[in-house]
CSV table of C-alpha atoms in Angstrom, one decimal:
chain,number,residue,atom,x,y,z
A,1,MET,CA,61.1,138.6,51.6
A,2,THR,CA,58.9,135.4,48.7
A,3,GLY,CA,59.9,133.0,46.3
A,4,SER,CA,61.4,130.2,47.0
A,5,ALA,CA,63.7,130.5,48.6
A,6,SER,CA,61.5,131.9,51.8
A,7,LYS,CA,61.4,130.4,54.5
A,8,VAL,CA,58.2,132.0,55.8
A,9,TYR,CA,55.0,129.4,56.0
A,10,ALA,CA,52.0,130.2,56.4
A,11,ASN,CA,50.9,128.4,59.1
A,12,ALA,CA,52.2,125.3,61.3
A,13,ARG,CA,50.2,122.6,58.6
A,14,GLU,CA,52.0,123.9,56.0
A,15,ALA,CA,55.2,124.1,56.9
A,16,LEU,CA,55.1,120.5,58.5
A,17,ALA,CA,54.1,119.2,55.3
A,18,GLY,CA,56.7,117.6,53.1
A,19,VAL,CA,59.0,116.7,56.3
A,20,VAL,CA,56.6,114.4,57.9
A,21,ARG,CA,56.0,111.2,58.3
A,22,ASP,CA,55.9,108.2,60.3
A,23,ASP,CA,58.9,106.8,62.5
A,24,LEU,CA,60.9,110.3,62.7
A,25,THR,CA,62.7,111.7,65.5
A,26,ILE,CA,61.0,114.3,67.1
A,27,MET,CA,62.9,117.8,69.3
A,28,SER,CA,60.3,119.3,70.7
A,29,GLY,CA,60.9,122.6,72.6
A,30,GLY,CA,59.9,123.3,75.7
A,31,PHE,CA,60.4,123.8,79.8
A,32,GLY,CA,56.6,122.5,80.9
A,33,LEU,CA,54.3,123.9,79.7
A,34,CYS,CA,56.1,127.2,78.7
A,35,GLY,CA,57.9,128.3,75.4
A,36,ILE,CA,56.2,125.2,74.4
A,37,PRO,CA,55.8,124.7,70.5
A,38,GLU,CA,51.8,125.4,70.6
A,39,ASN,CA,51.5,125.3,67.1
A,40,LEU,CA,53.0,122.9,65.8
A,41,ILE,CA,52.2,120.5,68.4
A,42,LEU,CA,48.2,120.6,67.4
A,43,ALA,CA,49.0,120.1,63.5
A,44,LEU,CA,51.4,117.4,64.2
A,45,ARG,CA,48.0,116.1,65.4
A,46,ASP,CA,46.6,116.1,63.3
A,47,CYS,CA,48.8,114.5,60.4
A,48,GLY,CA,48.7,111.7,62.0
A,49,ALA,CA,51.7,110.7,61.4
A,50,ARG,CA,52.7,107.7,64.3
A,51,GLY,CA,55.6,105.9,65.2
A,52,LEU,CA,57.8,108.7,66.8
A,53,THR,CA,59.9,109.0,69.2
A,54,VAL,CA,60.1,112.8,70.9
A,55,ILE,CA,63.0,114.1,72.4
A,56,SER,CA,61.3,117.2,74.7
A,57,ASN,CA,62.4,118.1,78.4
A,58,ASN,CA,58.6,117.1,79.4
A,59,ALA,CA,55.6,115.4,78.2
A,60,GLY,CA,53.2,117.8,78.8
A,61,VAL,CA,49.8,117.9,80.8
A,62,ASP,CA,46.7,115.2,80.0
A,63,GLU,CA,44.7,118.1,77.9
A,64,PHE,CA,48.1,119.8,76.6
A,65,GLY,CA,51.1,120.1,75.0
A,66,LEU,CA,53.0,116.6,73.4
A,67,GLY,CA,49.8,115.0,75.9
A,68,LEU,CA,47.6,115.7,73.0
A,69,LEU,CA,49.9,113.3,70.8
A,70,LEU,CA,49.8,110.8,73.8
A,71,LYS,CA,46.9,110.7,74.4
A,72,THR,CA,46.8,109.7,70.5
A,73,ARG,CA,49.2,107.2,70.9
A,74,GLN,CA,52.2,108.9,67.9
A,75,ILE,CA,54.9,109.0,70.0
A,76,ARG,CA,56.7,105.5,70.3
A,77,LYS,CA,59.6,106.7,72.8
A,78,MET,CA,60.2,109.2,74.7
A,79,ILE,CA,63.8,110.9,76.0
A,80,SER,CA,63.0,113.2,78.9
A,81,SER,CA,64.3,114.2,82.3
A,82,TYR,CA,60.5,115.1,84.0
A,83,VAL,CA,58.2,113.4,83.1
A,84,GLY,CA,55.5,113.5,86.4
A,85,GLU,CA,52.3,115.9,85.1
A,86,ASN,CA,50.7,113.6,82.8
A,87,LYS,CA,48.8,110.5,83.9
A,88,GLU,CA,47.9,109.2,80.0
A,89,PHE,CA,51.8,109.0,79.9
A,90,GLU,CA,52.0,107.4,83.6
A,91,ARG,CA,49.3,104.3,82.4
A,92,GLN,CA,51.0,103.7,78.8
A,93,TYR,CA,54.0,103.1,80.5
A,94,LEU,CA,53.2,101.4,82.8
A,95,SER,CA,51.4,99.1,80.5
A,96,GLY,CA,54.1,99.2,77.9
A,97,GLU,CA,53.2,101.0,75.0
A,98,LEU,CA,55.6,103.3,74.9
A,99,GLN,CA,59.1,103.9,75.5
A,100,LEU,CA,61.0,106.1,77.9
A,101,GLU,CA,64.9,107.1,78.4
A,102,PHE,CA,65.4,109.3,81.4
A,103,ASN,CA,68.6,111.8,80.9
A,104,PRO,CA,69.2,114.2,83.6
A,105,GLN,CA,67.9,117.7,82.2
A,106,GLY,CA,71.8,119.0,82.1
A,107,THR,CA,73.1,115.8,79.7
A,108,LEU,CA,69.9,115.5,78.2
A,109,ALA,CA,70.7,119.8,77.1
A,110,GLU,CA,74.3,118.8,76.5
A,111,ARG,CA,73.2,116.3,74.1
A,112,ILE,CA,71.2,118.2,72.2
A,113,ARG,CA,74.0,121.3,72.1
A,114,ALA,CA,76.9,118.4,70.9
A,115,GLY,CA,74.5,117.2,68.2
A,116,GLY,CA,73.4,120.5,66.9
A,117,ALA,CA,77.0,121.5,67.0
A,118,GLY,CA,79.2,118.1,65.6
A,119,ILE,CA,80.5,116.5,69.0
A,120,PHE,CA,80.2,112.9,69.4
A,121,GLY,CA,80.0,113.0,72.7
A,122,PHE,CA,81.2,114.1,76.0
A,123,TYR,CA,82.5,112.7,79.1
A,124,THR,CA,80.3,114.0,82.1
A,125,ARG,CA,80.2,113.7,85.7
A,126,THR,CA,76.7,113.9,86.1
A,127,GLY,CA,75.1,110.3,86.7
A,128,ALA,CA,78.6,108.1,87.8
A,129,GLY,CA,77.4,105.4,90.4
A,130,THR,CA,74.0,106.4,88.8
A,131,LEU,CA,71.5,103.6,87.4
A,132,VAL,CA,72.2,106.6,84.2
A,133,ALA,CA,76.0,105.1,83.4
A,134,GLU,CA,74.6,101.6,83.3
A,135,GLY,CA,75.6,100.7,79.8
A,136,LYS,CA,77.7,103.9,79.4
A,137,GLU,CA,81.6,103.9,78.6
A,138,GLN,CA,83.4,105.6,81.6
A,139,ARG,CA,86.6,107.7,82.6
A,140,VAL,CA,88.0,108.0,85.7
A,141,VAL,CA,90.6,110.8,85.5
A,142,ASN,CA,92.3,111.9,89.0
A,143,GLY,CA,90.1,109.5,90.7
A,144,GLU,CA,87.2,110.8,89.5
A,145,THR,CA,84.4,108.9,87.2
A,146,PHE,CA,83.1,110.1,84.2
A,147,VAL,CA,80.5,109.0,82.1
A,148,LEU,CA,80.4,109.3,78.3
A,149,GLU,CA,76.9,110.5,76.9
A,150,THR,CA,76.7,111.1,73.5
A,151,GLY,CA,75.2,113.9,71.4
A,152,LEU,CA,71.9,113.9,69.8
A,153,THR,CA,70.1,115.4,66.6
A,154,SER,CA,66.9,114.7,65.3
A,155,ASP,CA,65.0,114.2,61.9
A,156,LEU,CA,62.8,117.3,62.5
A,157,SER,CA,62.8,120.5,66.0
A,158,LEU,CA,60.1,122.6,66.3
A,159,VAL,CA,61.3,125.4,68.1
A,160,LYS,CA,58.9,128.1,70.0
A,161,ALA,CA,60.3,132.1,70.1
A,162,TRP,CA,58.7,135.4,70.2
A,163,LYS,CA,60.3,137.1,67.7
A,164,GLY,CA,61.9,136.3,64.2
A,165,ASP,CA,62.3,137.6,61.2
A,166,THR,CA,62.2,136.2,57.3
A,167,GLU,CA,65.5,134.9,57.7
A,168,GLY,CA,64.7,132.8,60.6
A,169,ASN,CA,66.2,135.1,63.4
A,170,LEU,CA,64.9,134.2,66.3
A,171,VAL,CA,65.0,136.0,70.3
A,172,TYR,CA,63.2,133.9,72.8
A,173,ARG,CA,61.2,136.2,75.2
A,174,LYS,CA,62.1,134.7,79.9
A,175,THR,CA,62.8,131.6,80.7
A,176,ALA,CA,60.6,130.4,77.4
A,177,ARG,CA,63.8,130.1,75.5
A,178,ASN,CA,65.0,126.9,78.0
A,179,PHE,CA,65.7,124.3,75.2
A,180,ASN,CA,65.0,125.6,72.2
A,181,PRO,CA,68.1,127.2,71.3
A,182,MET,CA,70.0,124.0,71.5
A,183,MET,CA,67.2,121.9,69.7
A,184,ALA,CA,67.2,124.6,66.9
A,185,THR,CA,70.3,123.3,66.2
A,186,ALA,CA,69.9,119.8,66.4
A,187,GLY,CA,67.4,119.5,64.1
A,188,ARG,CA,68.1,117.7,60.4
A,189,VAL,CA,65.1,120.1,59.0
A,190,THR,CA,63.9,123.0,62.3
A,191,ILE,CA,60.3,125.2,61.5
A,192,ALA,CA,60.6,127.6,64.0
A,193,GLU,CA,56.8,129.2,65.5
A,194,VAL,CA,57.4,132.9,66.9
A,195,GLU,CA,54.7,135.3,67.8
A,196,GLU,CA,55.5,138.1,66.2
A,197,LEU,CA,57.5,137.4,62.7
A,198,VAL,CA,59.5,140.8,61.2
A,199,GLU,CA,60.5,141.2,58.1
A,200,ALA,CA,64.6,140.9,57.5
A,201,GLY,CA,66.4,144.0,59.3
A,202,GLU,CA,63.8,144.8,62.5
A,203,LEU,CA,65.8,143.0,65.0
A,204,ASP,CA,68.6,144.0,66.2
A,205,PRO,CA,71.6,141.7,65.2
A,206,ASP,CA,73.3,142.1,68.2
A,207,GLN,CA,69.9,140.1,70.2
A,208,ILE,CA,69.7,137.6,68.2
A,209,HIS,CA,69.6,134.0,70.1
A,210,THR,CA,69.1,131.7,67.4
A,211,PRO,CA,70.4,132.4,64.0
A,212,GLY,CA,68.9,132.2,61.1
A,213,ILE,CA,71.0,129.1,59.6
A,214,PHE,CA,69.3,126.7,62.3
A,215,VAL,CA,65.8,127.5,60.8
A,216,GLN,CA,64.6,126.6,57.2
A,217,ARG,CA,61.4,127.3,58.2
A,218,ILE,CA,59.4,129.7,60.4
A,219,PHE,CA,56.2,130.7,60.5
A,220,LYS,CA,53.4,133.2,62.4
A,221,GLY,CA,51.6,131.3,65.2
A,222,THR,CA,48.4,132.0,66.0
A,223,ASP,CA,45.8,131.1,69.4
A,224,TYR,CA,48.3,131.0,72.2
A,225,VAL,CA,46.9,129.0,75.3
A,226,LYS,CA,50.3,129.6,76.8
A,227,PRO,CA,48.1,127.4,80.1
A,228,ILE,CA,50.1,128.5,83.8
A,229,GLU,CA,51.0,124.8,85.5
A,230,GLN,CA,51.2,126.3,88.9
A,231,ARG,CA,49.5,129.7,89.3
A,232,THR,CA,51.1,131.5,92.7
A,233,VAL,CA,51.0,135.1,93.8
A,234,ARG,CA,52.1,136.8,96.6
A,235,LYS,CA,49.6,139.0,98.6
A,236,LYS,CA,50.2,143.1,98.2
A,237,LYS,CA,52.0,144.7,101.3
B,1,MET,CA,60.6,119.3,120.2
B,2,ALA,CA,61.9,118.4,115.9
B,3,TRP,CA,61.6,121.3,113.9
B,4,THR,CA,58.6,122.0,111.4
B,5,ARG,CA,59.5,123.0,108.0
B,6,ASP,CA,60.4,126.2,108.9
B,7,GLU,CA,62.5,125.6,111.5
B,8,MET,CA,64.4,123.5,108.3
B,9,ALA,CA,64.0,126.1,106.1
B,10,ALA,CA,65.8,128.8,107.9
B,11,ARG,CA,68.7,126.3,109.3
B,12,ALA,CA,69.3,125.5,105.7
B,13,ALA,CA,69.4,129.2,104.6
B,14,ARG,CA,72.4,129.7,107.6
B,15,GLU,CA,74.1,128.3,105.0
B,16,LEU,CA,73.2,130.7,102.8
B,17,LYS,CA,76.6,133.8,102.7
B,18,ASP,CA,77.0,137.0,101.1
B,19,GLY,CA,77.4,136.9,97.4
B,20,PHE,CA,76.1,132.7,96.9
B,21,TYR,CA,75.0,132.0,93.9
B,22,VAL,CA,72.1,129.1,95.0
B,23,ASN,CA,70.2,126.8,93.5
B,24,LEU,CA,67.4,125.8,95.9
B,25,GLY,CA,65.0,122.3,95.1
B,26,ILE,CA,61.4,121.7,95.4
B,27,GLY,CA,59.4,121.2,98.7
B,28,ILE,CA,61.5,122.6,102.0
B,29,PRO,CA,64.0,124.2,99.9
B,30,THR,CA,61.6,126.5,98.6
B,31,LEU,CA,60.6,127.9,101.8
B,32,VAL,CA,65.3,128.4,101.9
B,33,ALA,CA,64.1,131.7,100.4
B,34,ASN,CA,61.5,133.1,102.8
B,35,TYR,CA,64.9,133.4,104.9
B,36,ILE,CA,67.6,134.6,103.8
B,37,PRO,CA,68.4,137.8,106.4
B,38,GLN,CA,68.6,141.5,105.8
B,39,GLY,CA,71.6,142.7,103.7
B,40,MET,CA,72.5,139.8,102.2
B,41,LYS,CA,73.3,139.1,98.5
B,42,VAL,CA,72.1,135.5,97.5
B,43,VAL,CA,71.5,135.3,93.9
B,44,LEU,CA,68.8,132.3,93.1
B,45,GLN,CA,69.6,130.2,89.8
B,46,SER,CA,66.3,128.3,88.7
B,47,GLU,CA,67.7,125.8,85.9
B,48,ASN,CA,64.9,126.3,83.3
B,49,GLY,CA,67.0,128.8,82.7
B,50,MET,CA,67.1,132.0,85.2
B,51,LEU,CA,69.6,134.0,87.3
B,52,GLY,CA,68.0,136.7,89.8
B,53,MET,CA,65.0,135.2,90.7
B,54,GLY,CA,62.3,137.3,92.2
B,55,PRO,CA,59.0,136.4,93.8
B,56,PHE,CA,55.9,135.5,93.6
B,57,PRO,CA,53.9,137.7,91.0
B,58,LEU,CA,50.9,140.0,92.3
B,59,GLU,CA,47.7,138.7,90.9
B,60,GLY,CA,46.5,139.6,87.7
B,61,GLU,CA,50.6,139.7,87.1
B,62,GLU,CA,52.0,136.3,86.6
B,63,ASP,CA,53.8,135.3,83.2
B,64,PRO,CA,53.7,132.1,81.6
B,65,ASP,CA,56.2,133.1,79.7
B,66,LEU,CA,58.3,133.9,83.4
B,67,ILE,CA,58.6,130.7,86.0
B,68,ASN,CA,60.4,128.6,87.6
B,69,ALA,CA,61.9,125.1,87.7
B,70,GLY,CA,59.1,124.1,90.0
B,71,LYS,CA,56.3,125.2,87.5
B,72,GLN,CA,55.7,127.9,89.1
B,73,THR,CA,55.3,131.2,88.0
B,74,ILE,CA,57.7,134.1,89.4
B,75,THR,CA,59.1,138.0,88.6
B,76,GLN,CA,62.3,139.2,87.5
B,77,LEU,CA,64.3,141.6,90.0
B,78,PRO,CA,67.0,144.2,88.3
B,79,ILE,CA,69.6,140.8,88.8
B,80,SER,CA,68.3,139.2,86.6
B,81,SER,CA,69.9,137.2,83.4
B,82,TYR,CA,68.1,134.7,80.8
B,83,PHE,CA,69.5,131.8,79.1
B,84,SER,CA,69.2,128.9,77.5
B,85,SER,CA,68.7,124.8,79.3
B,86,SER,CA,72.3,124.0,78.3
B,87,ASP,CA,73.9,127.1,79.6
B,88,SER,CA,72.2,127.0,82.8
B,89,PHE,CA,73.1,123.3,83.1
B,90,GLY,CA,76.9,125.3,82.6
B,91,MET,CA,76.8,126.9,85.1
B,92,ILE,CA,75.6,124.2,87.3
B,93,ARG,CA,77.8,121.7,86.3
B,94,GLY,CA,80.9,124.3,85.7
B,95,GLY,CA,80.3,124.6,89.5
B,96,HIS,CA,80.1,127.4,89.2
B,97,ILE,CA,77.4,127.6,91.8
B,98,ASP,CA,78.0,127.5,95.6
B,99,LEU,CA,75.3,126.1,96.7
B,100,SER,CA,72.8,123.7,96.8
B,101,ILE,CA,69.7,122.5,99.5
B,102,LEU,CA,67.7,120.3,97.6
B,103,GLY,CA,65.6,117.3,99.5
B,104,GLY,CA,66.2,113.4,99.6
B,105,MET,CA,64.9,110.3,99.9
B,106,GLU,CA,67.9,109.0,101.2
B,107,VAL,CA,71.2,109.8,102.6
B,108,SER,CA,74.4,107.2,103.1
B,109,GLU,CA,77.4,108.3,106.0
B,110,ASN,CA,79.5,108.2,102.9
B,111,GLY,CA,77.3,111.1,100.8
B,112,ASP,CA,75.1,109.7,98.6
B,113,LEU,CA,72.1,110.3,97.3
B,114,ALA,CA,68.8,109.3,96.7
B,115,ASN,CA,65.7,111.3,96.0
B,116,TRP,CA,65.0,110.6,92.6
B,117,MET,CA,63.0,107.2,91.5
B,118,VAL,CA,61.2,103.9,94.3
B,119,PRO,CA,61.7,100.8,92.7
B,120,GLY,CA,58.3,99.0,91.3
B,121,LYS,CA,56.4,102.9,91.6
B,122,MET,CA,55.6,105.6,88.9
B,123,VAL,CA,59.7,107.3,88.1
B,124,LYS,CA,59.0,111.0,87.6
B,125,GLY,CA,62.3,111.4,86.2
B,126,MET,CA,65.6,112.8,87.5
B,127,GLY,CA,65.4,116.4,86.0
B,128,GLY,CA,68.6,118.4,87.4
B,129,ALA,CA,69.2,116.4,90.3
B,130,MET,CA,71.9,114.3,89.2
B,131,ASP,CA,73.7,117.7,87.0
B,132,LEU,CA,73.1,119.8,90.8
B,133,VAL,CA,74.7,117.3,93.1
B,134,ALA,CA,77.1,116.1,90.7
B,135,GLY,CA,78.4,120.5,89.7
B,136,VAL,CA,77.4,122.7,93.0
B,137,LYS,CA,80.3,122.9,94.9
B,138,ARG,CA,78.6,121.7,98.5
B,139,VAL,CA,75.4,120.1,98.4
B,140,VAL,CA,73.0,120.5,101.8
B,141,VAL,CA,70.1,117.6,101.5
B,142,VAL,CA,67.1,119.0,103.5
B,143,MET,CA,64.8,116.4,105.0
B,144,GLU,CA,62.5,114.1,107.1
B,145,HIS,CA,64.4,112.0,110.1
B,146,ASN,CA,62.5,109.3,109.6
B,147,SER,CA,59.9,108.3,107.2
B,148,LYS,CA,56.0,107.8,107.2
B,149,ASP,CA,56.9,103.9,108.3
B,150,GLY,CA,59.6,105.5,110.8
B,151,ALA,CA,62.4,103.8,108.8
B,152,ALA,CA,66.0,105.9,108.8
B,153,LYS,CA,66.6,108.3,105.8
B,154,PHE,CA,70.2,108.7,107.3
B,155,LYS,CA,71.7,104.9,106.9
B,156,SER,CA,74.9,103.1,106.7
B,157,ARG,CA,73.9,103.0,102.7
B,158,CYS,CA,71.2,104.3,100.3
B,159,GLU,CA,69.1,101.1,99.5
B,160,LEU,CA,67.5,103.1,96.5
B,161,PRO,CA,68.8,103.9,93.2
B,162,LEU,CA,70.8,106.8,93.9
B,163,THR,CA,71.2,110.5,92.7
B,164,GLY,CA,75.0,110.9,92.9
B,165,ALA,CA,77.7,109.3,94.7
B,166,ASN,CA,79.5,111.0,97.5
B,167,VAL,CA,77.8,114.2,96.6
B,168,VAL,CA,76.1,115.3,100.1
B,169,ASP,CA,78.0,117.6,102.5
B,170,MET,CA,75.2,118.4,105.6
B,171,VAL,CA,72.3,117.2,106.5
B,172,ILE,CA,70.0,118.8,107.9
B,173,SER,CA,67.0,116.7,109.2
B,174,ASP,CA,64.0,117.8,111.1
B,175,LEU,CA,66.1,116.6,114.8
B,176,ALA,CA,69.4,117.0,113.9
B,177,VAL,CA,72.0,118.8,111.5
B,178,PHE,CA,75.0,116.6,110.7
B,179,ALA,CA,78.1,118.2,108.7
B,180,ARG,CA,81.2,116.5,107.1
B,181,PRO,CA,83.7,119.8,106.4
B,182,ASP,CA,84.9,117.7,102.9
B,183,ARG,CA,84.6,114.6,100.7
B,184,LYS,CA,86.6,112.0,102.7
B,185,SER,CA,85.3,112.4,105.6
B,186,PRO,CA,82.0,111.4,107.3
B,187,PHE,CA,79.6,113.4,108.7
B,188,LYS,CA,79.2,114.6,112.5
B,189,LEU,CA,76.8,115.6,114.3
B,190,LEU,CA,76.4,119.6,114.7
B,191,GLU,CA,72.8,120.7,116.4
B,192,LEU,CA,70.6,118.3,118.2
B,193,ALA,CA,66.7,119.5,117.6
B,194,PRO,CA,65.6,120.8,121.2
B,195,GLY,CA,64.6,118.1,123.4
B,196,VAL,CA,65.6,115.4,120.9
B,197,THR,CA,68.5,113.5,123.0
B,198,ALA,CA,71.2,111.8,121.9
B,199,ASP,CA,70.1,108.5,122.3
B,200,GLU,CA,66.8,108.8,120.4
B,201,LEU,CA,68.4,110.6,117.1
B,202,LYS,CA,71.1,107.2,117.5
B,203,SER,CA,68.5,104.6,117.5
B,204,ARG,CA,66.0,107.1,114.9
B,205,THR,CA,69.0,106.9,112.2
B,206,SER,CA,70.8,104.4,110.7
B,207,ALA,CA,73.8,105.3,108.7
B,208,SER,CA,77.3,105.9,112.1
B,209,TYR,CA,78.8,109.7,112.3
B,210,GLN,CA,81.1,111.0,114.8
B,211,VAL,CA,79.8,113.4,117.9
């Protein structure tokens, strides 16, 4: 499909053109380095946008993933559940250059899901009686305490899928799915990078994980590195 | 003689039941997978989006799209399924997981757990721990009985920031096993490691418990 309504872009740089500026809130899919939008992160680094708030479960490692945007000081604030693998992150955080909001992982996932689904917020048991609940509205129902968590949306969501079609329909692979489907729904603009881009009709409609309505721009990524953080193997018996 | 890490994991594995869906934390809890009794069906959940976690891959068969919550390469099984993080935590928060086995820094006598931050030190984040303890039906904590400086980790009150309040059902340390039948009851000493006396245990514990 071509023409003005086409969602297909040539590469990450072109897909980002016209939708990135300073101070945006950006969601970036992935768990650790698994299922991250590698091409889009590089292009975001190269376009130089600064003051970004990035919502992502993790913050990459020093030399890969979101770590690249930390190195260039493009990120002002991170909303994450776990950031343990990144020394530069630690340095910027401890020196006060970087703001950080920790969310429990399930709460983060559900806040994004809620944001994409038009739900203002939800009450959850997660975090009741902990620092996470401080300053938040709480309700006691049948003796149990629930914490109000609000939905999250983004100016721009960057997601990675295995296959996609020209309509923006996406299929993920194995545990590389993780946060990508919810983030796709929560972006004012969502850009998907895929390993294989096919014509509409080539994917089985029954097997699509993210329907194309959630994806405004799509392109075929290149040069995937897919680093493994913890290579664990067993011996052949 | 205190229990070794493997013996603690083997003891925790005795809490498994046939048909259980289980989430294992990082560290000693991960070792529990090595002690699932033969013939027992236990389905391991990985909170990054997988049910039916298989063993580590053979060398050369690692797949970067297939990792567990500790970011280790793993494999799939015929029973496996994959899903999003929100579905994953729906399972956890919704009470569909039977058992969570996780590590701890401190557990209090009323079942509070602290295992995610030490004030003044770099905080890595709670990951999925707060969701797990808030949602999973039964929570077993496996931890050393004392910290490196000898301080009790099973104590009258947690001093570290909590992961969850009144969420722990069983504590397995290298010295003893404590459990309670429900979250309104106090912990009771169930087992002592070989050669550990009741007096020694008491002197190394600041929580009160029934004997």
